[in-house]
Amino acid sequence: GQNIDQPTEMTATEGAIVQINCTYQTSGFNGLFWYQQHAGEAPTFLSYNVLDGLEEKGRFSSFLSRSKGYSYLLLKELQMKDSASYLCAVKDSNYQLIWGAGTKLIIKP
Amino acid sequence: DTEVTQTPKHLVMGMTNKKSLKCEQHMGHRAMYWYKQKAKKPPELMFVYSYEKLSINESVPSRFSPECPNSSLLNLHLHALQPEDSALYLCASSPMTEINSGANVLTFGAGSRLTVL
């Protein structure tokens, strides 16, 4: 079967750095996405990785290791508005998106 | 316009009612999607339309009936729903030209929160 694993919930302090991990077992791989979803709102696209390595976009970075079936989202200089769920999703060999259950990130002052 | 607009934002219906959810985008995207999302769960794909034709139906019960009148609009018709169908229904769109490439980024609407009594 296909599976995406993420921690259910994480807590971090404003101004700090947090790393949200995602491991996957899928039938094929055609890219990995990170989306942010605030409570009651639409998921919004954060990043896309298809090759190994780190993609940096402002305060957010995403890393991929295809051999390990592993990715992480790194959030720096945390702000209260970063409190949200972070969804990892993998595109499989049929280009279908397989979603993780999401990680709820709580930012404390 | 870089948005996907969904109406209504909230809907309460009885099990015998007929209602519709609507979705609209003006980004020129040619693929549109319906997802269902339960609390603390990931989105579950229901339907995909490509160039206004139904391309994927993920074994969704017939009480959900999608419709794509044109390239900008997507409807989900609801009839004889069950309480377990209560969820957030998300519409999304993506550029058709990337449908079989990796970076086919979905743009989601804010969702319609459905409660079935």
mmCIF file of C-alpha atoms in Angstrom:
data_model
loop_
_atom_site.group_PDB
_atom_site.id
_atom_site.type_symbol
_atom_site.label_atom_id
_atom_site.label_comp_id
_atom_site.label_asym_id
_atom_site.label_seq_id
_atom_site.Cartn_x
_atom_site.Cartn_y
_atom_site.Cartn_z
ATOM 1 C CA GLY A 1 0.000 0.000 0.000
ATOM 2 C CA GLN A 2 0.892 3.632 -0.214
ATOM 3 C CA ASN A 3 1.688 5.554 2.918
ATOM 4 C CA ILE A 4 2.757 9.021 3.973
ATOM 5 C CA ASP A 5 3.825 9.566 7.597
ATOM 6 C CA GLN A 6 4.031 12.900 9.381
ATOM 7 C CA PRO A 7 3.933 13.785 13.073
ATOM 8 C CA THR A 8 0.410 14.630 14.185
ATOM 9 C CA GLU A 9 1.294 17.755 16.119
ATOM 10 C CA MET A 10 4.326 19.891 16.927
ATOM 11 C CA THR A 11 4.841 22.915 19.152
ATOM 12 C CA ALA A 12 7.473 25.607 18.679
ATOM 13 C CA THR A 13 8.280 29.065 19.978
ATOM 14 C CA GLU A 14 7.926 32.309 18.085
ATOM 15 C CA GLY A 15 11.242 33.276 16.492
ATOM 16 C CA ALA A 16 12.605 29.743 16.596
ATOM 17 C CA ILE A 17 13.163 27.128 13.887
ATOM 18 C CA VAL A 18 11.089 23.983 13.397
ATOM 19 C CA GLN A 19 11.531 20.986 11.115
ATOM 20 C CA ILE A 20 8.520 18.935 10.044
ATOM 21 C CA ASN A 21 9.398 15.487 8.722
ATOM 22 C CA CYS A 22 7.619 13.404 6.129
ATOM 23 C CA THR A 23 8.411 9.822 5.140
ATOM 24 C CA TYR A 24 6.723 8.068 2.275
ATOM 25 C CA GLN A 25 6.279 4.656 0.691
ATOM 26 C CA THR A 26 4.574 4.985 -2.669
ATOM 27 C CA SER A 27 4.355 3.130 -5.953
ATOM 28 C CA GLY A 28 6.732 5.344 -7.887
ATOM 29 C CA PHE A 29 7.649 8.950 -7.297
ATOM 30 C CA ASN A 30 6.991 12.026 -9.388
ATOM 31 C CA GLY A 31 7.520 14.778 -6.887
ATOM 32 C CA LEU A 32 6.690 15.836 -3.352
ATOM 33 C CA PHE A 33 4.606 18.831 -2.326
ATOM 34 C CA TRP A 34 4.176 20.747 0.899
ATOM 35 C CA TYR A 35 0.951 22.657 1.498
ATOM 36 C CA GLN A 36 -0.045 24.899 4.405
ATOM 37 C CA GLN A 37 -3.616 24.865 5.660
ATOM 38 C CA HIS A 38 -4.945 27.276 8.263
ATOM 39 C CA ALA A 39 -7.974 26.061 10.177
ATOM 40 C CA GLY A 40 -11.103 26.334 8.065
ATOM 41 C CA GLU A 41 -9.203 27.595 5.041
ATOM 42 C CA ALA A 42 -7.917 26.199 1.757
ATOM 43 C CA PRO A 43 -4.555 24.453 1.515
ATOM 44 C CA THR A 44 -1.998 26.732 -0.104
ATOM 45 C CA PHE A 45 1.070 25.567 -2.005
ATOM 46 C CA LEU A 46 4.429 26.013 -0.268
ATOM 47 C CA SER A 47 7.011 23.952 -2.142
ATOM 48 C CA TYR A 48 7.732 21.214 -4.643
ATOM 49 C CA ASN A 49 10.734 18.863 -4.711
ATOM 50 C CA VAL A 50 11.465 16.304 -7.387
ATOM 51 C CA LEU A 51 15.271 16.102 -7.165
ATOM 52 C CA ASP A 52 17.323 15.426 -4.056
ATOM 53 C CA GLY A 53 18.434 18.435 -2.126
ATOM 54 C CA LEU A 54 17.227 21.595 -0.499
ATOM 55 C CA GLU A 55 14.851 24.135 -2.007
ATOM 56 C CA GLU A 56 14.804 27.475 -0.220
ATOM 57 C CA LYS A 57 12.015 29.985 -0.447
ATOM 58 C CA GLY A 58 12.283 32.816 2.049
ATOM 59 C CA ARG A 59 11.719 31.577 5.603
ATOM 60 C CA PHE A 60 10.640 28.155 4.320
ATOM 61 C CA SER A 61 12.910 25.419 2.947
ATOM 62 C CA SER A 62 12.093 21.913 1.823
ATOM 63 C CA PHE A 63 14.492 18.985 1.566
ATOM 64 C CA LEU A 64 14.159 15.701 -0.292
ATOM 65 C CA SER A 65 16.031 12.400 -0.206
ATOM 66 C CA ARG A 66 14.469 10.007 -2.706
ATOM 67 C CA SER A 67 16.675 7.086 -1.668
ATOM 68 C CA LYS A 68 15.423 7.405 1.901
ATOM 69 C CA GLY A 69 11.826 8.250 1.010
ATOM 70 C CA TYR A 70 12.166 11.297 3.225
ATOM 71 C CA SER A 71 11.455 14.998 3.145
ATOM 72 C CA TYR A 72 11.333 17.802 5.649
ATOM 73 C CA LEU A 73 9.933 21.300 5.738
ATOM 74 C CA LEU A 74 12.060 23.789 7.661
ATOM 75 C CA LEU A 75 10.455 26.950 8.960
ATOM 76 C CA LYS A 76 12.744 29.692 10.259
ATOM 77 C CA GLU A 77 12.030 32.823 12.307
ATOM 78 C CA LEU A 78 8.650 31.446 13.282
ATOM 79 C CA GLN A 79 5.736 33.843 13.434
ATOM 80 C CA MET A 80 2.379 33.371 15.124
ATOM 81 C CA LYS A 81 0.731 33.278 11.686
ATOM 82 C CA ASP A 82 2.686 30.098 10.917
ATOM 83 C CA SER A 83 0.336 28.209 13.232
ATOM 84 C CA ALA A 84 -1.376 25.888 10.758
ATOM 85 C CA SER A 85 -1.422 22.333 9.483
ATOM 86 C CA TYR A 86 1.317 21.337 7.062
ATOM 87 C CA LEU A 87 0.435 18.670 4.533
ATOM 88 C CA CYS A 88 2.976 16.525 2.726
ATOM 89 C CA ALA A 89 1.805 14.970 -0.561
ATOM 90 C CA VAL A 90 3.600 12.681 -3.002
ATOM 91 C CA LYS A 91 2.788 12.195 -6.676
ATOM 92 C CA ASP A 92 2.991 8.488 -7.469
ATOM 93 C CA SER A 93 3.803 6.662 -10.711
ATOM 94 C CA ASN A 94 0.283 7.395 -12.005
ATOM 95 C CA TYR A 95 0.709 11.088 -11.159
ATOM 96 C CA GLN A 96 -1.917 10.747 -8.447
ATOM 97 C CA LEU A 97 -1.388 12.776 -5.274
ATOM 98 C CA ILE A 98 -1.062 10.734 -2.095
ATOM 99 C CA TRP A 99 -1.610 12.922 0.959
ATOM 100 C CA GLY A 100 -0.245 12.685 4.448
ATOM 101 C CA ALA A 101 -2.605 13.366 7.354
ATOM 102 C CA GLY A 102 -0.878 16.668 8.065
ATOM 103 C CA THR A 103 1.104 18.081 10.976
ATOM 104 C CA LYS A 104 -0.580 20.642 13.185
ATOM 105 C CA LEU A 105 2.006 23.243 14.160
ATOM 106 C CA ILE A 106 1.327 25.312 17.264
ATOM 107 C CA ILE A 107 3.420 28.448 17.769
ATOM 108 C CA LYS A 108 3.724 29.819 21.303
ATOM 109 C CA PRO A 109 4.861 33.340 22.188
ATOM 110 C CA ASP B 1 -7.324 36.440 -10.843
ATOM 111 C CA THR B 2 -5.485 33.694 -8.987
ATOM 112 C CA GLU B 3 -8.345 32.383 -6.906
ATOM 113 C CA VAL B 4 -10.716 29.475 -6.805
ATOM 114 C CA THR B 5 -14.085 30.607 -5.472
ATOM 115 C CA GLN B 6 -16.474 28.199 -3.784
ATOM 116 C CA THR B 7 -20.066 28.752 -2.727
ATOM 117 C CA PRO B 8 -21.687 28.357 -0.324
ATOM 118 C CA LYS B 9 -19.146 28.504 2.492
ATOM 119 C CA HIS B 10 -21.497 26.623 4.797
ATOM 120 C CA LEU B 11 -24.409 24.330 4.002
ATOM 121 C CA VAL B 12 -26.745 22.434 6.295
ATOM 122 C CA MET B 13 -29.065 19.939 4.666
ATOM 123 C CA GLY B 14 -31.366 17.097 5.553
ATOM 124 C CA MET B 15 -30.979 13.617 4.167
ATOM 125 C CA THR B 16 -33.830 14.132 1.703
ATOM 126 C CA ASN B 17 -32.661 17.494 0.361
ATOM 127 C CA LYS B 18 -31.083 18.246 -3.000
ATOM 128 C CA LYS B 19 -28.406 20.918 -3.019
ATOM 129 C CA SER B 20 -25.373 21.918 -5.081
ATOM 130 C CA LEU B 21 -21.886 23.146 -4.352
ATOM 131 C CA LYS B 22 -20.336 25.517 -6.856
ATOM 132 C CA CYS B 23 -16.756 26.265 -7.812
ATOM 133 C CA GLU B 24 -15.322 28.854 -10.194
ATOM 134 C CA GLN B 25 -11.830 29.729 -11.431
ATOM 135 C CA HIS B 26 -10.619 32.189 -14.052
ATOM 136 C CA MET B 27 -6.960 31.190 -14.264
ATOM 137 C CA GLY B 28 -7.398 29.291 -17.508
ATOM 138 C CA HIS B 29 -6.765 25.998 -15.722
ATOM 139 C CA ARG B 30 -8.174 23.022 -17.609
ATOM 140 C CA ALA B 31 -8.168 20.477 -14.785
ATOM 141 C CA MET B 32 -10.591 20.813 -11.876
ATOM 142 C CA TYR B 33 -10.996 18.625 -8.827
ATOM 143 C CA TRP B 34 -13.374 17.843 -5.983
ATOM 144 C CA TYR B 35 -11.877 16.720 -2.692
ATOM 145 C CA LYS B 36 -13.559 15.738 0.566
ATOM 146 C CA GLN B 37 -11.769 16.498 3.835
ATOM 147 C CA LYS B 38 -12.748 15.303 7.282
ATOM 148 C CA ALA B 39 -11.365 16.949 10.412
ATOM 149 C CA LYS B 40 -7.687 16.187 11.024
ATOM 150 C CA LYS B 41 -7.550 14.064 7.874
ATOM 151 C CA PRO B 42 -5.931 14.725 4.508
ATOM 152 C CA PRO B 43 -8.038 15.658 1.478
ATOM 153 C CA GLU B 44 -9.567 12.646 -0.306
ATOM 154 C CA LEU B 45 -9.863 12.896 -4.058
ATOM 155 C CA MET B 46 -13.408 12.452 -5.368
ATOM 156 C CA PHE B 47 -13.465 13.580 -9.007
ATOM 157 C CA VAL B 48 -11.159 15.069 -11.630
ATOM 158 C CA TYR B 49 -12.281 16.892 -14.747
ATOM 159 C CA SER B 50 -9.839 17.434 -17.615
ATOM 160 C CA TYR B 51 -10.947 19.709 -20.415
ATOM 161 C CA GLU B 52 -14.505 19.596 -19.035
ATOM 162 C CA LYS B 53 -14.602 15.793 -19.220
ATOM 163 C CA LEU B 54 -14.708 13.524 -16.189
ATOM 164 C CA SER B 55 -11.356 11.746 -16.110
ATOM 165 C CA ILE B 56 -11.253 10.315 -12.590
ATOM 166 C CA ASN B 57 -14.067 9.101 -10.339
ATOM 167 C CA GLU B 58 -12.663 7.607 -7.169
ATOM 168 C CA SER B 59 -15.561 5.199 -6.585
ATOM 169 C CA VAL B 60 -17.699 7.958 -5.140
ATOM 170 C CA PRO B 61 -21.327 7.043 -4.254
ATOM 171 C CA SER B 62 -23.905 8.155 -6.800
ATOM 172 C CA ARG B 63 -25.496 10.513 -4.276
ATOM 173 C CA PHE B 64 -22.644 12.835 -5.317
ATOM 174 C CA SER B 65 -22.960 13.956 -8.922
ATOM 175 C CA PRO B 66 -20.334 16.240 -10.472
ATOM 176 C CA GLU B 67 -20.902 18.537 -13.399
ATOM 177 C CA CYS B 68 -18.544 20.737 -15.395
ATOM 178 C CA PRO B 69 -20.641 23.163 -17.494
ATOM 179 C CA ASN B 70 -17.583 24.954 -18.894
ATOM 180 C CA SER B 71 -13.861 25.364 -18.331
ATOM 181 C CA SER B 72 -14.386 27.832 -15.463
ATOM 182 C CA LEU B 73 -17.162 26.153 -13.512
ATOM 183 C CA LEU B 74 -17.469 22.962 -11.515
ATOM 184 C CA ASN B 75 -20.539 21.852 -9.605
ATOM 185 C CA LEU B 76 -21.175 19.053 -7.154
ATOM 186 C CA HIS B 77 -24.822 18.034 -6.912
ATOM 187 C CA LEU B 78 -25.875 16.446 -3.649
ATOM 188 C CA HIS B 79 -28.900 14.209 -3.109
ATOM 189 C CA ALA B 80 -29.951 11.840 -0.346
ATOM 190 C CA LEU B 81 -26.762 12.338 1.615
ATOM 191 C CA GLN B 82 -25.922 10.599 4.869
ATOM 192 C CA PRO B 83 -24.693 12.208 8.115
ATOM 193 C CA GLU B 84 -21.252 10.646 7.504
ATOM 194 C CA ASP B 85 -20.992 12.788 4.360
ATOM 195 C CA SER B 86 -20.595 15.841 6.588
ATOM 196 C CA ALA B 87 -17.173 17.273 5.751
ATOM 197 C CA LEU B 88 -15.306 20.136 4.133
ATOM 198 C CA TYR B 89 -15.584 19.885 0.353
ATOM 199 C CA LEU B 90 -12.665 21.437 -1.457
ATOM 200 C CA CYS B 91 -12.510 22.407 -5.089
ATOM 201 C CA ALA B 92 -9.127 22.795 -6.771
ATOM 202 C CA SER B 93 -7.754 23.542 -10.221
ATOM 203 C CA SER B 94 -4.427 23.034 -11.954
ATOM 204 C CA PRO B 95 -2.839 23.889 -15.304
ATOM 205 C CA MET B 96 -3.761 21.166 -17.756
ATOM 206 C CA THR B 97 -0.487 21.440 -19.552
ATOM 207 C CA GLU B 98 1.232 19.995 -16.484
ATOM 208 C CA ILE B 99 -1.250 17.215 -15.720
ATOM 209 C CA ASN B 100 1.290 14.484 -16.444
ATOM 210 C CA SER B 101 4.323 16.284 -15.174
ATOM 211 C CA GLY B 102 5.390 16.456 -11.592
ATOM 212 C CA ALA B 103 4.873 20.094 -10.749
ATOM 213 C CA ASN B 104 1.133 20.211 -11.308
ATOM 214 C CA VAL B 105 0.369 22.641 -8.505
ATOM 215 C CA LEU B 106 -3.177 22.618 -7.204
ATOM 216 C CA THR B 107 -4.868 25.871 -6.304
ATOM 217 C CA PHE B 108 -7.609 25.219 -3.773
ATOM 218 C CA GLY B 109 -10.762 27.085 -2.948
ATOM 219 C CA ALA B 110 -11.632 27.876 0.674
ATOM 220 C CA GLY B 111 -14.085 24.994 0.758
ATOM 221 C CA SER B 112 -17.745 24.429 1.478
ATOM 222 C CA ARG B 113 -18.438 23.037 4.931
ATOM 223 C CA LEU B 114 -21.332 20.623 4.659
ATOM 224 C CA THR B 115 -23.402 19.349 7.559
ATOM 225 C CA VAL B 116 -25.959 16.604 6.906
ATOM 226 C CA LEU B 117 -28.604 16.205 9.586
#
